[in-house]
N, CA, C and O atoms as a Tinker XYZ file with bonds, in Angstrom:
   288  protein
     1  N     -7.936000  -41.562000   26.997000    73     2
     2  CA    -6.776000  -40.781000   26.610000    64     1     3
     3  C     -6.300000  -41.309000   25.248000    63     2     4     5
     4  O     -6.267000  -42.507000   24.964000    81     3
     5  N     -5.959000  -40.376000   24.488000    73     3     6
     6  CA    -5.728000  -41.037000   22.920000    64     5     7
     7  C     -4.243000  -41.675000   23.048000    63     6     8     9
     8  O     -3.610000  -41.415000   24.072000    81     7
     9  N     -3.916000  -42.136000   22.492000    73     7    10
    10  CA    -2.655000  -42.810000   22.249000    64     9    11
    11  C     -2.022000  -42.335000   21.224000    63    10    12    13
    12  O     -2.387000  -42.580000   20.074000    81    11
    13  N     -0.747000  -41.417000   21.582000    73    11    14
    14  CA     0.296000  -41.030000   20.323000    64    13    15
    15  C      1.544000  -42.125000   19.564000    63    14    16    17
    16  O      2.056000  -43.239000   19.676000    81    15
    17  N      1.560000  -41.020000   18.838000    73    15    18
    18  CA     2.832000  -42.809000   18.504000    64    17    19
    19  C      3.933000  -41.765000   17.825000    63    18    20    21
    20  O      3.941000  -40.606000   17.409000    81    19
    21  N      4.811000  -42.822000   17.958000    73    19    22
    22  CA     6.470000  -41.789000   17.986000    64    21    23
    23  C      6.617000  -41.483000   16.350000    63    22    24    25
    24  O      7.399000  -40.621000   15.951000    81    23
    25  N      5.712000  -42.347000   15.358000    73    23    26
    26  CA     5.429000  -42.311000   14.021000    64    25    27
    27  C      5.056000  -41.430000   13.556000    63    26    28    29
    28  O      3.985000  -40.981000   13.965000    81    27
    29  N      5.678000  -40.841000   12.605000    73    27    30
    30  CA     4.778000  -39.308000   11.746000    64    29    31
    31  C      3.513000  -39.833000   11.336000    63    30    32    33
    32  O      3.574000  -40.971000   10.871000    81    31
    33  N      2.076000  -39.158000   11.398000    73    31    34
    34  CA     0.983000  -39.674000   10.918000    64    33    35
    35  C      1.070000  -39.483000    9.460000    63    34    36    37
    36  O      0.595000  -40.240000    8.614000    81    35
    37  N      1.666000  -38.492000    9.270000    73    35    38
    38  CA     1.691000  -38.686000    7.089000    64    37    39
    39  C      2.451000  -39.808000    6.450000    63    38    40    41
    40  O      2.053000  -40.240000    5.368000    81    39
    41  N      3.413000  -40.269000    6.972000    73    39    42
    42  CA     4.243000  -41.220000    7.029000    64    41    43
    43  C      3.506000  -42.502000    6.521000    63    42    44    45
    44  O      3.651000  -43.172000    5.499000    81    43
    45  N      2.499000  -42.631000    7.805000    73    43    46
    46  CA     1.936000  -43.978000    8.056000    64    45    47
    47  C      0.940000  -44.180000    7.151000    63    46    48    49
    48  O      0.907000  -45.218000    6.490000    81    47
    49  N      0.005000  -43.197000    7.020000    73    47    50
    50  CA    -0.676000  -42.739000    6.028000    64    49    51
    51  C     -0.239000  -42.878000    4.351000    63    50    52    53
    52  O     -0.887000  -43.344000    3.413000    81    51
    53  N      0.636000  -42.492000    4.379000    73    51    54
    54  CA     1.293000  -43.057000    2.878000    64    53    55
    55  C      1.748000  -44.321000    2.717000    63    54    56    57
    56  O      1.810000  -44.782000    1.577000    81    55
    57  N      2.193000  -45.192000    3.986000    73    55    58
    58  CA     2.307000  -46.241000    3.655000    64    57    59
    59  C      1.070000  -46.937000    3.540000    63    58    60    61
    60  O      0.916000  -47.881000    2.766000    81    59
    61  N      0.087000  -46.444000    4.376000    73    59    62
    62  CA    -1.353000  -47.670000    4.305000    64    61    63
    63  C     -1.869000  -47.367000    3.495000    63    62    64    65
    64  O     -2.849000  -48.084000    3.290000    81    63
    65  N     -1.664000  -46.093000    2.376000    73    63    66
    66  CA    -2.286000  -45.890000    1.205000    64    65    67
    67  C     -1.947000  -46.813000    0.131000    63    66    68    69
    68  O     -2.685000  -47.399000   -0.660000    81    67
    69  N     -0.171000  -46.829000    0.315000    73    67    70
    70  CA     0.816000  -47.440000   -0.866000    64    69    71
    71  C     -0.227000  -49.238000   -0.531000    63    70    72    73
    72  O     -0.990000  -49.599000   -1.427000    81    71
    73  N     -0.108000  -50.027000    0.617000    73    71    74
    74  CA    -0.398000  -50.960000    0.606000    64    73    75
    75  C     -1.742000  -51.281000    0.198000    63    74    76    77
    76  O     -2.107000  -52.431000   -0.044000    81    75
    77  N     -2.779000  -49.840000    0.089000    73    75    78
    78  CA    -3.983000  -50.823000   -0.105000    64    77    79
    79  C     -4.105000  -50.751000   -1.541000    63    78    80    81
    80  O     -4.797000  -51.527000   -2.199000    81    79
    81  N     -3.194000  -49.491000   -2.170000    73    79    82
    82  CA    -3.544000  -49.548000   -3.765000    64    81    83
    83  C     -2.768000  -51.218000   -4.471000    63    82    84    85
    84  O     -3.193000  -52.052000   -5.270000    81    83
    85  N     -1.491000  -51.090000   -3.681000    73    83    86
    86  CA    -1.348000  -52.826000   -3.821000    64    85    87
    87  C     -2.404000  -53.966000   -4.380000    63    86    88    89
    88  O     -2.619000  -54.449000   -5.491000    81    87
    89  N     -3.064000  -54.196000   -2.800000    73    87    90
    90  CA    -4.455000  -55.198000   -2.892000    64    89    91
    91  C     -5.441000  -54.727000   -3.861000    63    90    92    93
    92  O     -6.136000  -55.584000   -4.407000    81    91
    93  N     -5.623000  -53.396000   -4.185000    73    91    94
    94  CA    -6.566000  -53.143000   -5.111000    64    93    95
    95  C     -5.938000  -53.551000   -6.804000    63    94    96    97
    96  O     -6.514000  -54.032000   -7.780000    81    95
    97  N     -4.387000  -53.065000   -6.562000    73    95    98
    98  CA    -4.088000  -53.502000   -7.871000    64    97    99
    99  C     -4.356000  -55.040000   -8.368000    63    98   100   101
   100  O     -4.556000  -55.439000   -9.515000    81    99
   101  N     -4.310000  -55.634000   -7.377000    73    99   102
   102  CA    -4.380000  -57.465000   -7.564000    64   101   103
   103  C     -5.798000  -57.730000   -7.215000    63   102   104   105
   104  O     -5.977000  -58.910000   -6.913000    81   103
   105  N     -7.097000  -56.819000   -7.157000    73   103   106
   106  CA    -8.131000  -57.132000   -7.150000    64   105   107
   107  C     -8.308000  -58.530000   -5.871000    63   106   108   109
   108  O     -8.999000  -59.545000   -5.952000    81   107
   109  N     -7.439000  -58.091000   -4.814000    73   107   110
   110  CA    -7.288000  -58.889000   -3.664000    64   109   111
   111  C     -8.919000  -58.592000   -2.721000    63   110   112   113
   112  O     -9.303000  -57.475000   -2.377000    81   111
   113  N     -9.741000  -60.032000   -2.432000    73   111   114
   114  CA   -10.872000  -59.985000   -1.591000    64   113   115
   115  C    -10.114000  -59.616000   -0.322000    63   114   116   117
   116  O     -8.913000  -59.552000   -0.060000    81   115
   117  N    -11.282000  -59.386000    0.410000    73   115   118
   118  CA   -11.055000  -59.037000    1.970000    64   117   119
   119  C    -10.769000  -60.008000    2.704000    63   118   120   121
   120  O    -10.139000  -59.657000    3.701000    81   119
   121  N    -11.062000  -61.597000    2.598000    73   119   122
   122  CA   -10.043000  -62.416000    3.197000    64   121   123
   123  C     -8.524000  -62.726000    2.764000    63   122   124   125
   124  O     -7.607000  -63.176000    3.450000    81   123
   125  N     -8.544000  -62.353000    1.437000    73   123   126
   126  CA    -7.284000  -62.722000    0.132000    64   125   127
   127  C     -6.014000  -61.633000    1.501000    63   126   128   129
   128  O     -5.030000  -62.036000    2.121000    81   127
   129  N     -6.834000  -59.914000    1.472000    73   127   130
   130  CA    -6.185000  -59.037000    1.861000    64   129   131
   131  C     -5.704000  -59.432000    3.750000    63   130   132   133
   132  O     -4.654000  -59.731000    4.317000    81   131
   133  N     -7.032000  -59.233000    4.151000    73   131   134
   134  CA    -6.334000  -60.062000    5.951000    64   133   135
   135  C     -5.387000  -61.367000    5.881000    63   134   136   137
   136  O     -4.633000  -61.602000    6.826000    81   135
   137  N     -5.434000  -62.226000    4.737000    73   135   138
   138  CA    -4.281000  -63.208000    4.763000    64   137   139
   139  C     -3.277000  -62.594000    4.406000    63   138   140   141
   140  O     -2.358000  -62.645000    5.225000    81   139
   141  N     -3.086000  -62.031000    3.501000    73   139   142
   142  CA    -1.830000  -61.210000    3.125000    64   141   143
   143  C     -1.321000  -60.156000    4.227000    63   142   144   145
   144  O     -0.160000  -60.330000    4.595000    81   143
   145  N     -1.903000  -59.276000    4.702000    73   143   146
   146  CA    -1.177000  -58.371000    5.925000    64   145   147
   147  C     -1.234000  -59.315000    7.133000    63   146   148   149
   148  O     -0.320000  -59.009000    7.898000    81   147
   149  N     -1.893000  -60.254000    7.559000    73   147   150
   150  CA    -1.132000  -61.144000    8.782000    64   149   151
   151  C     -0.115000  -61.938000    8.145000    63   150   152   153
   152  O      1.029000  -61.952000    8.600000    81   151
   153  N     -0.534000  -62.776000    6.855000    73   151   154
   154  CA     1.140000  -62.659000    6.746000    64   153   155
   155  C      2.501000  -61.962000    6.872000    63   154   156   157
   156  O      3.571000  -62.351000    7.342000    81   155
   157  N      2.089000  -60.707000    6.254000    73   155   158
   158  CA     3.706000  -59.816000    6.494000    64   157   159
   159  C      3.896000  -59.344000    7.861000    63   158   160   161
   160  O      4.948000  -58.925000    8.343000    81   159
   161  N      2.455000  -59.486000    8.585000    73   159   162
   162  CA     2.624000  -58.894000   10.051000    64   161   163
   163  C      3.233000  -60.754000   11.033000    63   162   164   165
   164  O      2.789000  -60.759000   12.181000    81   163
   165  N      3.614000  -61.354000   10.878000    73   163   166
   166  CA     4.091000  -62.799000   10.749000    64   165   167
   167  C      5.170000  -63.004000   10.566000    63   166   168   169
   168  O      5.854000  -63.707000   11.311000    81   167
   169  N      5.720000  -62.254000    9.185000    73   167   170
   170  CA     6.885000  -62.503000    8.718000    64   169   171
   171  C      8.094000  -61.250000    9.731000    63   170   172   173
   172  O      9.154000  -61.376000   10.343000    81   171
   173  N      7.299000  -60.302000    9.466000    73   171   174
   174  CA     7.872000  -59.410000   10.243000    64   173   175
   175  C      7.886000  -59.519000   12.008000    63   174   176   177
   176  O      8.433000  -58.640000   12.673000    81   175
   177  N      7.503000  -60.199000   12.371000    73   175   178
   178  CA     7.565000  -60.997000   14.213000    64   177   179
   179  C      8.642000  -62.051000   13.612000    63   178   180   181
   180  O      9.735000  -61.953000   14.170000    81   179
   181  N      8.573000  -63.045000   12.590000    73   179   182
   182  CA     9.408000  -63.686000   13.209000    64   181   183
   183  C     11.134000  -63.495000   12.622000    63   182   184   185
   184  O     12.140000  -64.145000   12.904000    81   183
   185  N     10.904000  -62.165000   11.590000    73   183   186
   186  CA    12.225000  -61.528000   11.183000    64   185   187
   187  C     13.055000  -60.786000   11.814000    63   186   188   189
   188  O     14.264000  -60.682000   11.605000    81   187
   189  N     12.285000  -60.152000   12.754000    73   187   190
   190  CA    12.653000  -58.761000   13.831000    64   189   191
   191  C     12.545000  -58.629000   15.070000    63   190   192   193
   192  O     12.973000  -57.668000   15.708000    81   191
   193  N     11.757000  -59.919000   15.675000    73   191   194
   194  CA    11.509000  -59.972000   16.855000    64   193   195
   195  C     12.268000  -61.487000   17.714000    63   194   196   197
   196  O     11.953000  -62.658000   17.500000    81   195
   197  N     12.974000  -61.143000   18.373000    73   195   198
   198  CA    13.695000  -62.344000   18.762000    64   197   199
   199  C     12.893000  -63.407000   19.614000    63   198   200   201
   200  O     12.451000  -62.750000   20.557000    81   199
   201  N     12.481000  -64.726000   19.759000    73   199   202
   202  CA    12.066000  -65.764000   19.167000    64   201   203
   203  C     11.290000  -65.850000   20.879000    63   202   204   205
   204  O     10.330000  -66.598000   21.061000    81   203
   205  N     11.813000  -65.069000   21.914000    73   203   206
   206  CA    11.627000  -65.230000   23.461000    64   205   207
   207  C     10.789000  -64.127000   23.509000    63   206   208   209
   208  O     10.470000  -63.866000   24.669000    81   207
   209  N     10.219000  -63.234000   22.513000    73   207   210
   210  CA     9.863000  -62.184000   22.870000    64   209   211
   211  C      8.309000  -62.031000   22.083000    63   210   212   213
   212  O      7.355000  -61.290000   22.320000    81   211
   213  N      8.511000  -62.971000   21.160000    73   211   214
   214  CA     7.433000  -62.896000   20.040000    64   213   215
   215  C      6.057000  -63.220000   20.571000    63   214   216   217
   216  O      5.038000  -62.573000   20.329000    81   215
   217  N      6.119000  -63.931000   21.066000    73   215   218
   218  CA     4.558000  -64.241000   21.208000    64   217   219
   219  C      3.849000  -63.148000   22.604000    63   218   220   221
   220  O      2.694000  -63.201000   23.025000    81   219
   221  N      4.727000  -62.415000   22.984000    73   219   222
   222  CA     4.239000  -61.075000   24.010000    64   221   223
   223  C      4.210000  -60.097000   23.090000    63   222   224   225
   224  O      3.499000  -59.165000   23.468000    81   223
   225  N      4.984000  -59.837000   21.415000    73   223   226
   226  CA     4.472000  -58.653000   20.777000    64   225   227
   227  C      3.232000  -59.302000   20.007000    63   226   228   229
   228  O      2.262000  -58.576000   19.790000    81   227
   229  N      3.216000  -60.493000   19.628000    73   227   230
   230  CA     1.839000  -60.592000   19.282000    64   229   231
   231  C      0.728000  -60.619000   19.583000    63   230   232   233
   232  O     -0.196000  -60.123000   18.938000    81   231
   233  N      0.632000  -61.344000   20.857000    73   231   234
   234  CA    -0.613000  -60.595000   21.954000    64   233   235
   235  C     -0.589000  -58.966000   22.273000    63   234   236   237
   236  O     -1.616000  -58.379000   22.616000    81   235
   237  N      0.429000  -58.433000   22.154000    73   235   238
   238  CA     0.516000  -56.632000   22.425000    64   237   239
   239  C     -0.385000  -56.323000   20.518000    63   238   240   241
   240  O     -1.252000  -55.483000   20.275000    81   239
   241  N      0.228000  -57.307000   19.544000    73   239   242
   242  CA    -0.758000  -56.365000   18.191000    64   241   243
   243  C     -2.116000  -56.972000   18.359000    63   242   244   245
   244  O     -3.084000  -56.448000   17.806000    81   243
   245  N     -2.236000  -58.016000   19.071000    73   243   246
   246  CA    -3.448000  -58.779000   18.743000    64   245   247
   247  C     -4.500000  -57.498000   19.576000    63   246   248   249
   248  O     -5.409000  -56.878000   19.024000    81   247
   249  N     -4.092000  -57.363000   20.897000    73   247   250
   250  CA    -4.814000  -56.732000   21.929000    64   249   251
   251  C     -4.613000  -54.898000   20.909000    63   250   252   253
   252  O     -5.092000  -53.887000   21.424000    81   251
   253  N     -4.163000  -54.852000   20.069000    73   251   254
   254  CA    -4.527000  -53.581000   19.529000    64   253   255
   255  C     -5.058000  -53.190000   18.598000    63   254   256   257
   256  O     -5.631000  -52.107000   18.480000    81   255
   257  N     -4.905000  -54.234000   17.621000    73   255   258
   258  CA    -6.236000  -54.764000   16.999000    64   257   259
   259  C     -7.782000  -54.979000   16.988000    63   258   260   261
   260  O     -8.486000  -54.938000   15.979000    81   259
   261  N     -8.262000  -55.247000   18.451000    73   259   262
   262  CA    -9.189000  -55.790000   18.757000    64   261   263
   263  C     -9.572000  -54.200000   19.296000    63   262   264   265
   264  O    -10.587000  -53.510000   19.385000    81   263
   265  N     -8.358000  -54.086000   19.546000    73   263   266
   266  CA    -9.103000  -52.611000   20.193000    64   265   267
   267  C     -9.405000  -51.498000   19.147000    63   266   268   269
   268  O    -10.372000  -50.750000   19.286000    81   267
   269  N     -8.638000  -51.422000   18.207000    73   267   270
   270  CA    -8.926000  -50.088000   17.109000    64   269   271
   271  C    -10.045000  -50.434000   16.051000    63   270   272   273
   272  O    -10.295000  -49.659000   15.128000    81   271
   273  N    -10.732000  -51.676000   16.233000    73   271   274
   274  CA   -11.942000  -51.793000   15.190000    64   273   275
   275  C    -12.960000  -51.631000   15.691000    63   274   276   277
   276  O    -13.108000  -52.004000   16.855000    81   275
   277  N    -14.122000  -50.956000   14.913000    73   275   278
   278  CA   -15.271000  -50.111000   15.396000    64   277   279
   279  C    -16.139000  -51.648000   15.562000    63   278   280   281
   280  O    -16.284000  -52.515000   14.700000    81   279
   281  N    -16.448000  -51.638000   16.434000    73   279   282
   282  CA   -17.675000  -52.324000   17.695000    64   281   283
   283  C    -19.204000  -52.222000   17.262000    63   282   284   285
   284  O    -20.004000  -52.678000   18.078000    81   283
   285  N    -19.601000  -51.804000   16.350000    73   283   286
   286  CA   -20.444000  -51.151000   15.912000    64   285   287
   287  C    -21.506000  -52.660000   15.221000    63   286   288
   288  O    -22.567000  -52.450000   14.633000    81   287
């Protein structure tokens, strides 16, 4: 069953566009870039997520992560 999300898909889409022309602007490698978005995905757990709760949304992104990359 696909999974919807309460997020407009153009929305999200423009933001993951805005962020990768970012890394491209700074000629950021592909580890340079996964350090940089687990950082902000980091900063943002421990900015927004209260301190008893964090390490159950990070196993919830980790486990969705693992799941949305092609296996291939």
């Amino acid at each position: 069953m696909p999974v919807t999300s309460k997020y407009d898909d153009k929305q999200v889409e423009r933001i993951i566009s805005d962020v990768v022309n970012v890394l491209e602007q700074h000629d950021a490698s592909t580890d340079l870039s996964l350090m940089v978005v687990g950082n902000v995905a980091t900063n943002i757990l421990n900015q927004n997520i209260p301190a008893a709760q964090r390490q159950a949304f990070a196993e919830k992104f980790a486990q969705a992560l693992l799941s949305s990359i092609d296996k291939q």
